Short mmCIF file of C-alpha atoms and ligand atoms in Angstrom, two decimals:
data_model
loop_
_atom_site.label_atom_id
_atom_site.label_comp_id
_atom_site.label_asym_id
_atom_site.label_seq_id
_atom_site.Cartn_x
_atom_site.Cartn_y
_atom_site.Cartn_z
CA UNK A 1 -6.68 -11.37 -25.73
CA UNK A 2 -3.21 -10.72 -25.26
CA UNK A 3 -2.23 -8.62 -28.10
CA UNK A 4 -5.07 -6.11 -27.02
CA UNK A 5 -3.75 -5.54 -23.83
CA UNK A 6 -2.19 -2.57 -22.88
CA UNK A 7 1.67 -2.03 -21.65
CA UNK A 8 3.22 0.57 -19.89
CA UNK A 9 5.86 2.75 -22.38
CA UNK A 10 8.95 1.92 -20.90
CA UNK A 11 11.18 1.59 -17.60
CA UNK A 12 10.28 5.36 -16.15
CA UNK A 13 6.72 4.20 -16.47
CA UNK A 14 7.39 0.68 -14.78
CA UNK A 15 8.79 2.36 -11.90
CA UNK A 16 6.86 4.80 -11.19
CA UNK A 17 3.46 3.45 -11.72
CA UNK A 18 4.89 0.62 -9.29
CA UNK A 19 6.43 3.07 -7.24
CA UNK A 20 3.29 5.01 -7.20
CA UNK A 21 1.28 2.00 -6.24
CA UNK A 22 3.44 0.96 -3.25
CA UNK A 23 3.66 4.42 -1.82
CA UNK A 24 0.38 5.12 -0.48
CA UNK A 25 -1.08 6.11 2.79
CA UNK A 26 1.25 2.63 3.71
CA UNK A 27 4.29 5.07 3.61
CA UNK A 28 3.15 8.38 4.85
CA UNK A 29 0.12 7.49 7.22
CA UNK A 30 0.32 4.40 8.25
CA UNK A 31 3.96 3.45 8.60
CA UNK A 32 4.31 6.62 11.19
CA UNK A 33 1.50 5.10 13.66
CA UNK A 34 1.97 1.61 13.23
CA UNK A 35 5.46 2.45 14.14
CA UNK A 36 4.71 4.37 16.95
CA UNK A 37 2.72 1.82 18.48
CA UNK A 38 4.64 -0.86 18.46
CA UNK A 39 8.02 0.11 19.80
CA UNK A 40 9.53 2.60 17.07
CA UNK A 41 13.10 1.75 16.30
CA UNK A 42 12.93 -2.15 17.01
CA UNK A 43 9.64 -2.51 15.18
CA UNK A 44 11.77 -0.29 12.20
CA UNK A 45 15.00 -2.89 12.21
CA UNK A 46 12.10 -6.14 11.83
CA UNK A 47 10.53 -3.93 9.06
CA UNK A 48 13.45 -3.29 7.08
CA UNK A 49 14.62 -7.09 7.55
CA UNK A 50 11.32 -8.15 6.46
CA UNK A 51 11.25 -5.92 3.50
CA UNK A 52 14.65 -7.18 1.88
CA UNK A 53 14.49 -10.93 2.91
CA UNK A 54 11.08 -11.36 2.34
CA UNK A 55 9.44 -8.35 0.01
CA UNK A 56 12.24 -8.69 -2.45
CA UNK A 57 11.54 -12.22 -3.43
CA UNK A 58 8.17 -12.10 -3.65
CA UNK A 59 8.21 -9.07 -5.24
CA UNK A 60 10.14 -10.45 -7.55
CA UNK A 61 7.71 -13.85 -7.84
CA UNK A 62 4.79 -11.85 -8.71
CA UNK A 63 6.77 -9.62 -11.33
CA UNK A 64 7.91 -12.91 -13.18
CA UNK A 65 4.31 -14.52 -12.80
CA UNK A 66 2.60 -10.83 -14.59
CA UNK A 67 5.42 -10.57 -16.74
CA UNK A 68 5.38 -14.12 -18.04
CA UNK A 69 1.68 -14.25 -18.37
CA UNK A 70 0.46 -11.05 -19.50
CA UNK A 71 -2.34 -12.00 -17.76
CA UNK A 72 -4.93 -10.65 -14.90
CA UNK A 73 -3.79 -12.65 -11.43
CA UNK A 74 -6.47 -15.40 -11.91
CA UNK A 75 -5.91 -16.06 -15.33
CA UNK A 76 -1.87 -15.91 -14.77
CA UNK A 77 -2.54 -19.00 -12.77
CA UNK A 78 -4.73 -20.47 -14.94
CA UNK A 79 -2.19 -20.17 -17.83
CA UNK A 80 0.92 -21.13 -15.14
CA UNK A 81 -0.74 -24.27 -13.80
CA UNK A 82 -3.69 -25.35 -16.19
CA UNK A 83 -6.38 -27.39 -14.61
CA UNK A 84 -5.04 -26.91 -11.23
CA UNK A 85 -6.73 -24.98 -8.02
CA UNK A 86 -3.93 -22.59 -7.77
CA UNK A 87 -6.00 -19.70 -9.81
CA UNK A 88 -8.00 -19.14 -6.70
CA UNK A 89 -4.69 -17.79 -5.19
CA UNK A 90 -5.02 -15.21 -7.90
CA UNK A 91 -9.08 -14.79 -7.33
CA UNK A 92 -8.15 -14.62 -2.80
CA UNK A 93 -5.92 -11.85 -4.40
CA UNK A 94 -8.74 -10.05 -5.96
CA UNK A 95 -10.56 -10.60 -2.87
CA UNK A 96 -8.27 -8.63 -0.66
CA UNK A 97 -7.86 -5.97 -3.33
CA UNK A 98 -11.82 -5.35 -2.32
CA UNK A 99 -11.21 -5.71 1.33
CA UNK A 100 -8.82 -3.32 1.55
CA UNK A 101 -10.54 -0.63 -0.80
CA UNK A 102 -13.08 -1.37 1.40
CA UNK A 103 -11.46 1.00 3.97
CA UNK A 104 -8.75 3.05 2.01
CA UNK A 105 -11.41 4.91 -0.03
CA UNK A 106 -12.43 6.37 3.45
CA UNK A 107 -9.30 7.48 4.49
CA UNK A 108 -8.25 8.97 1.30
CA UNK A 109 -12.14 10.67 1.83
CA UNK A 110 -10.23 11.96 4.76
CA UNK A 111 -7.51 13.41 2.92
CA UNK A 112 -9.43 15.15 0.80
CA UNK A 113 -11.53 16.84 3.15
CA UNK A 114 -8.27 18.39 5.01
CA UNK A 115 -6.62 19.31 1.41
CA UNK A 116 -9.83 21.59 0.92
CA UNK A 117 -9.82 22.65 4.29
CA UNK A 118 -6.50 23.95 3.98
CA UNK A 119 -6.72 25.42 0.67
CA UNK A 120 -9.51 27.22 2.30
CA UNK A 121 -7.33 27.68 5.44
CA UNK A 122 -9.87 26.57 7.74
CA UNK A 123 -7.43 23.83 8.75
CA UNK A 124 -4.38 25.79 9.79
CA UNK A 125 -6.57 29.13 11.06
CA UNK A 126 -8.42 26.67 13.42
CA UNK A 127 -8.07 27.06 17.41
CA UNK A 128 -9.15 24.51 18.93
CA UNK A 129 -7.77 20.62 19.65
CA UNK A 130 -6.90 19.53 16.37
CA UNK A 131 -8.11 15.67 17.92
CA UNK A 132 -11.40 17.08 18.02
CA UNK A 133 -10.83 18.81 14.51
CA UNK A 134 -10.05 14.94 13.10
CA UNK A 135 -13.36 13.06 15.32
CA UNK A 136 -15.53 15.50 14.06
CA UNK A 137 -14.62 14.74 10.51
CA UNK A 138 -14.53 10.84 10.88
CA UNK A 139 -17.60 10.35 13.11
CA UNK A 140 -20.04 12.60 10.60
CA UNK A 141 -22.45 9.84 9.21
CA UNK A 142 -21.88 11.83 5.64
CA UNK A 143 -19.04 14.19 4.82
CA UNK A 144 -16.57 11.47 4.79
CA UNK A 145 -18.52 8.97 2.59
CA UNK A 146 -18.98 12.30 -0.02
CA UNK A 147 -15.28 12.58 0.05
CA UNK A 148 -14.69 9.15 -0.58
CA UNK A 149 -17.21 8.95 -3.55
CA UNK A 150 -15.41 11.99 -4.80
CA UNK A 151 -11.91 9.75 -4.40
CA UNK A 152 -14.01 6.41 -5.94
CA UNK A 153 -14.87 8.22 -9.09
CA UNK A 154 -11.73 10.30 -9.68
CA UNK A 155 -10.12 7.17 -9.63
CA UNK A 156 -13.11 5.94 -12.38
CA UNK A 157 -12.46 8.59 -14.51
CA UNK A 158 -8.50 7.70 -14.67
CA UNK A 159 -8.81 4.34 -15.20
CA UNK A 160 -11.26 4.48 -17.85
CA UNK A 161 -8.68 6.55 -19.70
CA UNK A 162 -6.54 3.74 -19.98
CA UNK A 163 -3.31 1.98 -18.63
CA UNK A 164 -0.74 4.71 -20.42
CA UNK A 165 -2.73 7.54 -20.78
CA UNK A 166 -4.23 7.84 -17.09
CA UNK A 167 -2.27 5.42 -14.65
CA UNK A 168 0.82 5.70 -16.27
CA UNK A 169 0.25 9.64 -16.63
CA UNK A 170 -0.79 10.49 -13.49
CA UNK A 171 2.01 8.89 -11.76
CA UNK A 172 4.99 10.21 -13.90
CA UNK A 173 3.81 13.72 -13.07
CA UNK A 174 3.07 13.61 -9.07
CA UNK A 175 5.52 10.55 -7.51
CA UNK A 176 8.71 13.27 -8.47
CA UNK A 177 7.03 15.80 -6.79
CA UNK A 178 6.44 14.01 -3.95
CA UNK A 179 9.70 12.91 -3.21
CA UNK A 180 10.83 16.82 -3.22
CA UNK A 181 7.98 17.95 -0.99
CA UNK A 182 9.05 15.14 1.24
CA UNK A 183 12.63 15.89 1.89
CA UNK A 184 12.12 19.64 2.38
CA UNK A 185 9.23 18.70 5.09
CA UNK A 186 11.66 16.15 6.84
CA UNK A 187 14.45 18.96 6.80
CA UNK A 188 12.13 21.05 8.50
CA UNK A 189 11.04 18.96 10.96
CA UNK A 190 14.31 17.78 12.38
CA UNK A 191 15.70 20.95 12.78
CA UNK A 192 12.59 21.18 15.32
CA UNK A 193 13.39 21.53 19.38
CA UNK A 194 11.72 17.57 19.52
CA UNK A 195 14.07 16.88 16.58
CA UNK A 196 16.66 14.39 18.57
CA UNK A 197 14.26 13.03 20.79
CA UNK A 198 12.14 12.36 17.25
CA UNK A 199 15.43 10.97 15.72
CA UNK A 200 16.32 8.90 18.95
CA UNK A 201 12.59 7.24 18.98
CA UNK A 202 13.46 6.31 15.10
CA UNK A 203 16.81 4.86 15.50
CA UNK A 204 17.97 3.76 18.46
CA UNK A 205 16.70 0.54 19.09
CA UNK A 206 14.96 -0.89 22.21
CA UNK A 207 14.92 -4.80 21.55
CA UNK A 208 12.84 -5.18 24.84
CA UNK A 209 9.89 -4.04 22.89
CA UNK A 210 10.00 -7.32 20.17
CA UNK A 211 7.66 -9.82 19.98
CA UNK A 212 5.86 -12.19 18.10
CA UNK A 213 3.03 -9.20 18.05
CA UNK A 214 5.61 -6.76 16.76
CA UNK A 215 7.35 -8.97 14.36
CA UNK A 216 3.58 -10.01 12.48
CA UNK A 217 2.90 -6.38 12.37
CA UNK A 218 6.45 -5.94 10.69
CA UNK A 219 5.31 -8.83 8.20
CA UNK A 220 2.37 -6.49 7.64
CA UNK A 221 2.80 -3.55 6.97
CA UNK A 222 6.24 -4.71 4.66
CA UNK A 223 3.54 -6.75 2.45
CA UNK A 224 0.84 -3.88 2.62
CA UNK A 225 3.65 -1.36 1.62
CA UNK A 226 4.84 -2.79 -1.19
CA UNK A 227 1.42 -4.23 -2.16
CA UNK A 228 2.15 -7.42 -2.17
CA UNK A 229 0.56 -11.03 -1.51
CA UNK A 230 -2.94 -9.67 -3.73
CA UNK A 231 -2.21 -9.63 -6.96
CA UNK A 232 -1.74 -5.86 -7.63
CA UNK A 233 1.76 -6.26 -8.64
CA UNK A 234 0.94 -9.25 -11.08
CA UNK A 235 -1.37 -6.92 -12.75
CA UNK A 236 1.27 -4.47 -13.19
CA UNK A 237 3.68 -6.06 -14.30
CA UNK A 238 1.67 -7.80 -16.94
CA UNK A 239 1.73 -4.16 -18.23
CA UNK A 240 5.70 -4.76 -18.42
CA UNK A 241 7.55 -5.11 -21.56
CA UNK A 242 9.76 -8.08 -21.97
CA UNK A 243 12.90 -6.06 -21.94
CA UNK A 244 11.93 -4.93 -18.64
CA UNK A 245 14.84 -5.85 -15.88
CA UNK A 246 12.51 -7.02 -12.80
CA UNK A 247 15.84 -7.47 -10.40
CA UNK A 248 16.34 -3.77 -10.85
CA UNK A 249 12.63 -2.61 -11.28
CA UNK A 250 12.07 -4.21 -8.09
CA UNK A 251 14.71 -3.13 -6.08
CA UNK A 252 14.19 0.62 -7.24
CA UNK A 253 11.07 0.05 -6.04
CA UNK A 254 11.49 -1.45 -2.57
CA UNK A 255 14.06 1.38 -2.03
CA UNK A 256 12.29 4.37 -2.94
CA UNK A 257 9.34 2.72 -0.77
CA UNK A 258 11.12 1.98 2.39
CA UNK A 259 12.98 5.57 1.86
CA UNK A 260 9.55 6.96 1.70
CA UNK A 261 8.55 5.43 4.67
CA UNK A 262 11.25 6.64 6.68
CA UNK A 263 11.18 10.01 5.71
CA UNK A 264 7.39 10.22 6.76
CA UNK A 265 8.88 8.63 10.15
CA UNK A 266 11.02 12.03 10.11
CA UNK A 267 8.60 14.31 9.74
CA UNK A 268 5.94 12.59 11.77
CA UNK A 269 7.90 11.65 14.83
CA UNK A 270 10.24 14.90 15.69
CA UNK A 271 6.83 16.86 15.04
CA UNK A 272 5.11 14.73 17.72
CA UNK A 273 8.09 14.76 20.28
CA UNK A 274 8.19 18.89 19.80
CA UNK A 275 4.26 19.18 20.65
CA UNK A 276 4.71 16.68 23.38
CA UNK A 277 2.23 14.43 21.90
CA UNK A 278 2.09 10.76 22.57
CA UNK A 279 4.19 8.74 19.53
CA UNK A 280 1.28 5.69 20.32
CA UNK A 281 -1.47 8.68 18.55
CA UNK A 282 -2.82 5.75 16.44
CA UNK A 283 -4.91 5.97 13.23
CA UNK A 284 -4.71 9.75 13.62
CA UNK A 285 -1.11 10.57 13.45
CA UNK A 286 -1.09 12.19 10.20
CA UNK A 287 -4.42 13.63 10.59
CA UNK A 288 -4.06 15.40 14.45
CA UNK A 289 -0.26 16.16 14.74
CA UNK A 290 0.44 17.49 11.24
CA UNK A 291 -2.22 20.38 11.27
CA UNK A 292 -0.83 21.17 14.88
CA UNK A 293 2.84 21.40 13.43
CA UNK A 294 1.39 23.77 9.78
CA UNK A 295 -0.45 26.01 11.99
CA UNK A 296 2.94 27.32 13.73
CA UNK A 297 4.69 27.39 10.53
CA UNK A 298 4.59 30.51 8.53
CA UNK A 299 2.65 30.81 5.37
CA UNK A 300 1.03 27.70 7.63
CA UNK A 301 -1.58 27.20 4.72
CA UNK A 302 0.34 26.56 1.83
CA UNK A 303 2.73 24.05 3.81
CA UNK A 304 -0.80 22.19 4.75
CA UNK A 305 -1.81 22.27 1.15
CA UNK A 306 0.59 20.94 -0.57
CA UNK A 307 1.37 18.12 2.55
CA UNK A 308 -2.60 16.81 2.08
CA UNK A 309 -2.08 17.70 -1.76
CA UNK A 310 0.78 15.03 -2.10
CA UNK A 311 -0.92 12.55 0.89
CA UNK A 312 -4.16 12.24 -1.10
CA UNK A 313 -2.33 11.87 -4.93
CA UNK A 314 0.22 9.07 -3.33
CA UNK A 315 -2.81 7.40 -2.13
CA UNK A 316 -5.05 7.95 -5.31
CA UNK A 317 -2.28 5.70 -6.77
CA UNK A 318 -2.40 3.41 -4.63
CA UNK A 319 -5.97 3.26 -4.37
CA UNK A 320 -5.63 2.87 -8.45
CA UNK A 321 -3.24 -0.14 -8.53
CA UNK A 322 -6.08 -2.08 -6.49
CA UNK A 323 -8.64 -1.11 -8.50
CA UNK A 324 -6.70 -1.92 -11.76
CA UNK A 325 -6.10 -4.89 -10.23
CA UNK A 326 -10.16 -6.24 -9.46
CA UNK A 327 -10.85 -4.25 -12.67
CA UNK A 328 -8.27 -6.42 -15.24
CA UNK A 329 -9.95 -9.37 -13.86
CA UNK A 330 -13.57 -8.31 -13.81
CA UNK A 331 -13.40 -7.06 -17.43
CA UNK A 332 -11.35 -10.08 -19.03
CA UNK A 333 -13.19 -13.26 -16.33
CA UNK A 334 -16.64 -11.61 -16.46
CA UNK A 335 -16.49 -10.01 -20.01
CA UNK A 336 -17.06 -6.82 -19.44
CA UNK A 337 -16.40 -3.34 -20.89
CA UNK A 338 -13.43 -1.71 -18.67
CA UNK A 339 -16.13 0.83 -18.12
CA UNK A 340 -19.51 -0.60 -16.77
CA UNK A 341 -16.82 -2.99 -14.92
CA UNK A 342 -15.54 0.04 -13.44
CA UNK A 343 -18.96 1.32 -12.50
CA UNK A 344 -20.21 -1.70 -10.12
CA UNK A 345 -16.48 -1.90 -8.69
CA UNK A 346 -17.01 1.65 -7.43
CA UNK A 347 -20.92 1.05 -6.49
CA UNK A 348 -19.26 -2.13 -4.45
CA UNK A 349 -16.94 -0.10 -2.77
CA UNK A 350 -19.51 2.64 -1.49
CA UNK A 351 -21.32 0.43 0.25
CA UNK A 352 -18.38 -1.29 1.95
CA UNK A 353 -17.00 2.50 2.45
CA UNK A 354 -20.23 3.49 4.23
CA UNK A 355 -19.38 0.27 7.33
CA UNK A 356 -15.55 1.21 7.60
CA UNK A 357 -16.73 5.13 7.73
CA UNK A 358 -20.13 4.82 9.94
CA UNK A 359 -17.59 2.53 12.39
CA UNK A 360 -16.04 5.70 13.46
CA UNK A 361 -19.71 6.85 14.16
CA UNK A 362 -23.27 5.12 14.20
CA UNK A 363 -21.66 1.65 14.00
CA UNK A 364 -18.41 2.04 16.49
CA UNK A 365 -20.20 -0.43 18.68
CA UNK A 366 -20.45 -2.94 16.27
CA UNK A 367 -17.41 -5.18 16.93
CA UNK A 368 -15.78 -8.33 15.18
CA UNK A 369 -13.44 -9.98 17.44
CA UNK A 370 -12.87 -6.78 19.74
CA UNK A 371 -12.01 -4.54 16.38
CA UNK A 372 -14.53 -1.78 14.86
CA UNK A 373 -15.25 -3.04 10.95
CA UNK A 374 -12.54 -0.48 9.86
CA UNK A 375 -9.91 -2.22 12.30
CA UNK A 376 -11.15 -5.76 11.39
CA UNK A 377 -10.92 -4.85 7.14
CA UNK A 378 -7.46 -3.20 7.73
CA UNK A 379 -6.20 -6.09 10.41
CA UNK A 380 -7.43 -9.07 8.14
CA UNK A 381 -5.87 -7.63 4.79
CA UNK A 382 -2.67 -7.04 6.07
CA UNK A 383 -2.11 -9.08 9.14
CA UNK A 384 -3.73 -12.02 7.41
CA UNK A 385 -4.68 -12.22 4.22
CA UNK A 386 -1.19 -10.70 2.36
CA UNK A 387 1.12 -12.52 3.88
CA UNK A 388 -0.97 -15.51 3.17
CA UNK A 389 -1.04 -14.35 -0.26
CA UNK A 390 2.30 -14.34 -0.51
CA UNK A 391 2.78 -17.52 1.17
CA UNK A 392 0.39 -18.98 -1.73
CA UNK A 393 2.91 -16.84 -4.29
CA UNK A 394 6.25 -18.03 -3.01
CA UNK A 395 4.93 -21.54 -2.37
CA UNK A 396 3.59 -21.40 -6.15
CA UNK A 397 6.48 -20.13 -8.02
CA UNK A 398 9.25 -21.88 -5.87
CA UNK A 399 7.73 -25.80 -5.61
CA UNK A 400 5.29 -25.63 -8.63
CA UNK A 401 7.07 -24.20 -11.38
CA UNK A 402 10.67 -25.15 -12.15
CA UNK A 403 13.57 -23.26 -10.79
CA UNK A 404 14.89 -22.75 -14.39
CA UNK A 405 11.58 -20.61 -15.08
CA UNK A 406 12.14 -18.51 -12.80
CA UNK A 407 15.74 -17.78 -13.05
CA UNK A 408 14.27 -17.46 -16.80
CA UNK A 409 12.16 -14.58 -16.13
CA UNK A 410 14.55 -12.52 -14.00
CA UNK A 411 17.28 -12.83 -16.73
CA UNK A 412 14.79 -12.28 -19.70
CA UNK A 413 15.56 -15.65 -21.12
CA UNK A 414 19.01 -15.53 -20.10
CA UNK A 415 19.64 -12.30 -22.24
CA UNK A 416 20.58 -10.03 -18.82
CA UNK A 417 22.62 -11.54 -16.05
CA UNK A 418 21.48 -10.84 -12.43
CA UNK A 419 23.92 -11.89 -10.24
CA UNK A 420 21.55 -13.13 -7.26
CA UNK A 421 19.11 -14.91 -9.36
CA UNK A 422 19.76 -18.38 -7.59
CA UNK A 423 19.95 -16.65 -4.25
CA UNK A 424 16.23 -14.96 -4.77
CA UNK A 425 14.98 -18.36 -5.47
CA UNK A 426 16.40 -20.48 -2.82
CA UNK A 427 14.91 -17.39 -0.38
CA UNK A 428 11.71 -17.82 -2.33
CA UNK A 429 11.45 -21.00 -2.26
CA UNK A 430 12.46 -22.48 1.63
CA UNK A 431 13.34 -19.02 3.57
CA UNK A 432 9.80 -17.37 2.62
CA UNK A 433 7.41 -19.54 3.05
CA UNK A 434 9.11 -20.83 5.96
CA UNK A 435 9.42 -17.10 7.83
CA UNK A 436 5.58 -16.95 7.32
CA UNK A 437 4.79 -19.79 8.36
CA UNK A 438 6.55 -19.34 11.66
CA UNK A 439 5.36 -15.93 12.54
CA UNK A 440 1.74 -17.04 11.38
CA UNK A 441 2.23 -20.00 14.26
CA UNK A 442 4.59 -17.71 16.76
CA UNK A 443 1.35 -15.50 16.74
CA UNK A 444 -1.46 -17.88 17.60
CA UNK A 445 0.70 -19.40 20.33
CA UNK A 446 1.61 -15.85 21.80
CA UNK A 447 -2.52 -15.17 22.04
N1 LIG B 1 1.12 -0.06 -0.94
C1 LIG B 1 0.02 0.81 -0.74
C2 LIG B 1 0.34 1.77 0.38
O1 LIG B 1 1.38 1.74 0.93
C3 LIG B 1 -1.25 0.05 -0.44
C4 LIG B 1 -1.54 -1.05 -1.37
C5 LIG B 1 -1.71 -2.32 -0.88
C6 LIG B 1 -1.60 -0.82 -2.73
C7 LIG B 1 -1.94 -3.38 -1.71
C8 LIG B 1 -1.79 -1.88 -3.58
C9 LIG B 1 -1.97 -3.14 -3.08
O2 LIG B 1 -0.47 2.57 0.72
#
């Protein structure tokens, strides 16, 4: 089985497949609002703490467990730790992976929708209260579950084009682009009037605002970021070559991520500040304030199409990783062609996407524990589930298998040297599962 799998070319297709899978909505939509709920700069400094001490280990955990294994995340258990239970931390992973395409289908639907809006310059031409613009989109019972099939079988098509000639493709093209587009849209937006009050609300921090809410949030969105904790990266990186250096791969990758993130912070934030818009918008940050801001730019339509352009490719990547993910292990577990596997992954997913999308509409009374079914599939992957995964990961890799393995993997069989090899493991193995632990129990005792 192994010597028919696939591998990506080489290191510019390592990172930015990788890089393409971690920066997603995560980065440009989510980060923003998430941020701007829960306190902006303080919530930023936990982030950024959680994303070195915490998402560089385990990034680096699930590299070595792909890498070694060239396997799909259950069966990279299976061959780690024969006859054990731990290959249901690789199937939980799987699990999650449909969760959360159980929602992000929708909102790259969303996406979609305002990219061909814009190109038709309905979005930037429009009047009215671009709030309005956004709730009549999400709480139609059918435009956004057409969009989201359109996103579900785009991704289909790539996929079933292979590992090197669609994913690996499609993401050397558009993730440089995206990092241009970026920069000149943060430019812009500083130099705004609500620039330094924008700035100011980014990175000056107000410690009053921590707490054990904040801080699991942090944990979050760090894990959900760099897709972590459910198997995504394992997949990936049993695409790797053996010559691949996963100290550097991975910290290319955490830094271009987090440097996405905050860049999207700079456009988002001095944009909201300058149209005296709350920072606390929510789930509609990127979809409310943004049109607002490309409407008063000139040549306002091309600014909003290449903006939704770039939104809705970083998340078709993302979107991808996840469902190359469920996809390596339905084909090689169930034995099936990549293809029909592909098919009932994406008939699975439209009938999740229908509850997250009708929750904005016909079902936004139906609640689980106080959140709409969108709320509860984005709060339980993230909040819950990834940082359990990881837990599982980090637990696995520094107690089960032998310190000498790992050190092993990141040094290619001691052919490299990586200077903080023993560091990553002693984080992996006491300082990560520990800092879950704690924030998992500093949370249920702050409810
Ligand atoms: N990291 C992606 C983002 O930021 C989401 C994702 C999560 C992708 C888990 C793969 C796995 O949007």
């Amino acid at each position: 089985m192994a010597s028919k799998r696939a591998l990506f070319s080489g290191k510019l297709g390592v990172i930015l497949t990788t890089v393409g899978s971690a920066v997603g909505l995560g980065n440009i939509w989510r980060f923003p609002y998430i941020t701007g709920e829960n306190g902006g700069s303080a919530f930023i400094i936990v982030y950024i703490a959680c994303v070195i001490l915490l998402g560089i280990p385990a990034m680096l955990a699930e590299f070595s467990i792909g890498r070694a294994t060239h396997s799909n995340p259950s069966d990279a258990y299976k061959k780690l730790a024969p006859h054990t239970p731990w290959h249901w931390v690789g199937k939980l992973g799987i699990l999650v992976g449909v969760f959360i395409l159980a929602y992000y289908p929708v909102v790259s639907g969303w996406t979609l929708s305002y990219l061909f809006d814009a190109i038709t310059t309905k979005l930037t031409s429009y009047t009215g209260d671009y709030g309005q613009y956004f709730n009549q989109l999400a709480t139609n019972a059918w435009m956004p579950l057409i969009w989201m099939v359109v996103v579900l079988l785009l991704s289909h098509i790539i996929l079933c084009r292979g590992v090197q000639q669609g994913l690996e493709r499609v993401s050397k093209v558009i993730m440089p682009v995206l990092f241009v587009l970026l920069i000149i849209m943060a430019v812009h937006s500083c130099l705004m009037p609500g620039g330094p009050s924008g700035l100011r609300f980014l990175l000056v921090p107000d410690f009053s605002k921590l707490n054990a809410h904040v801080v699991l949030m942090a944990l979050g969105q760090a894990f959900f970021s760099l897709s972590l904790g459910m198997g995504c990266l394992i997949t990936y990186s049993s695409y790797f070559k053996e010559d691949i250096n996963l100290g550097k791969s991975a910290l290319m990758v955490i830094v271009l991520d987090t440097l996405v993130a905050l860049v999207s912070g700079f456009i988002i934030f001095p944009a909201v500040f300058t149209f005296g818009m709350e920072p606390q918008e929510g789930a509609g940050l990127a979809f409310i304030v943004l049109p607002g801001v490309f409407s008063k730019m000139s040549v306002s339509f091309l600014w909003a199409t290449l903006f939704y352009l770039l939104l809705f490719i970083a998340a078709l990547t993302s979107l991808m990783s996840i469902h190359e993910a469920i996809l390596s292990y339905v084909t090689e577990s169930w034995q099936m062609s990549r293809k029909n596997a592909s098919r009932l992954i994406v008939l699975v997913l439209c009938v999740l996407g229908v509850l997250s999308s009708w929750s904005f509409g016909p079902l936004s009374q139906f609640k689980l524990f106080g959140l709409t079914l969108f709320d509860s599939f984005d709060f339980i992957t993230s909040s819950v589930l990834m940082p359990l995964g990881a837990l599982l990961t980090s637990l696995f890799v520094g107690w089960k298998l032998k310190k000498q393995w790992f050190i092993n993997q990141l040094t290619n069989q001691g052919t490299i040297s990586v200077p903080l090899a023993n560091f990553f493991w002693f984080l992996l193995r006491y300082f990560v599962p520990l800092c879950i632990f704690i924030i998992f129990v500093g949370k249920l005792l702050d409810v």
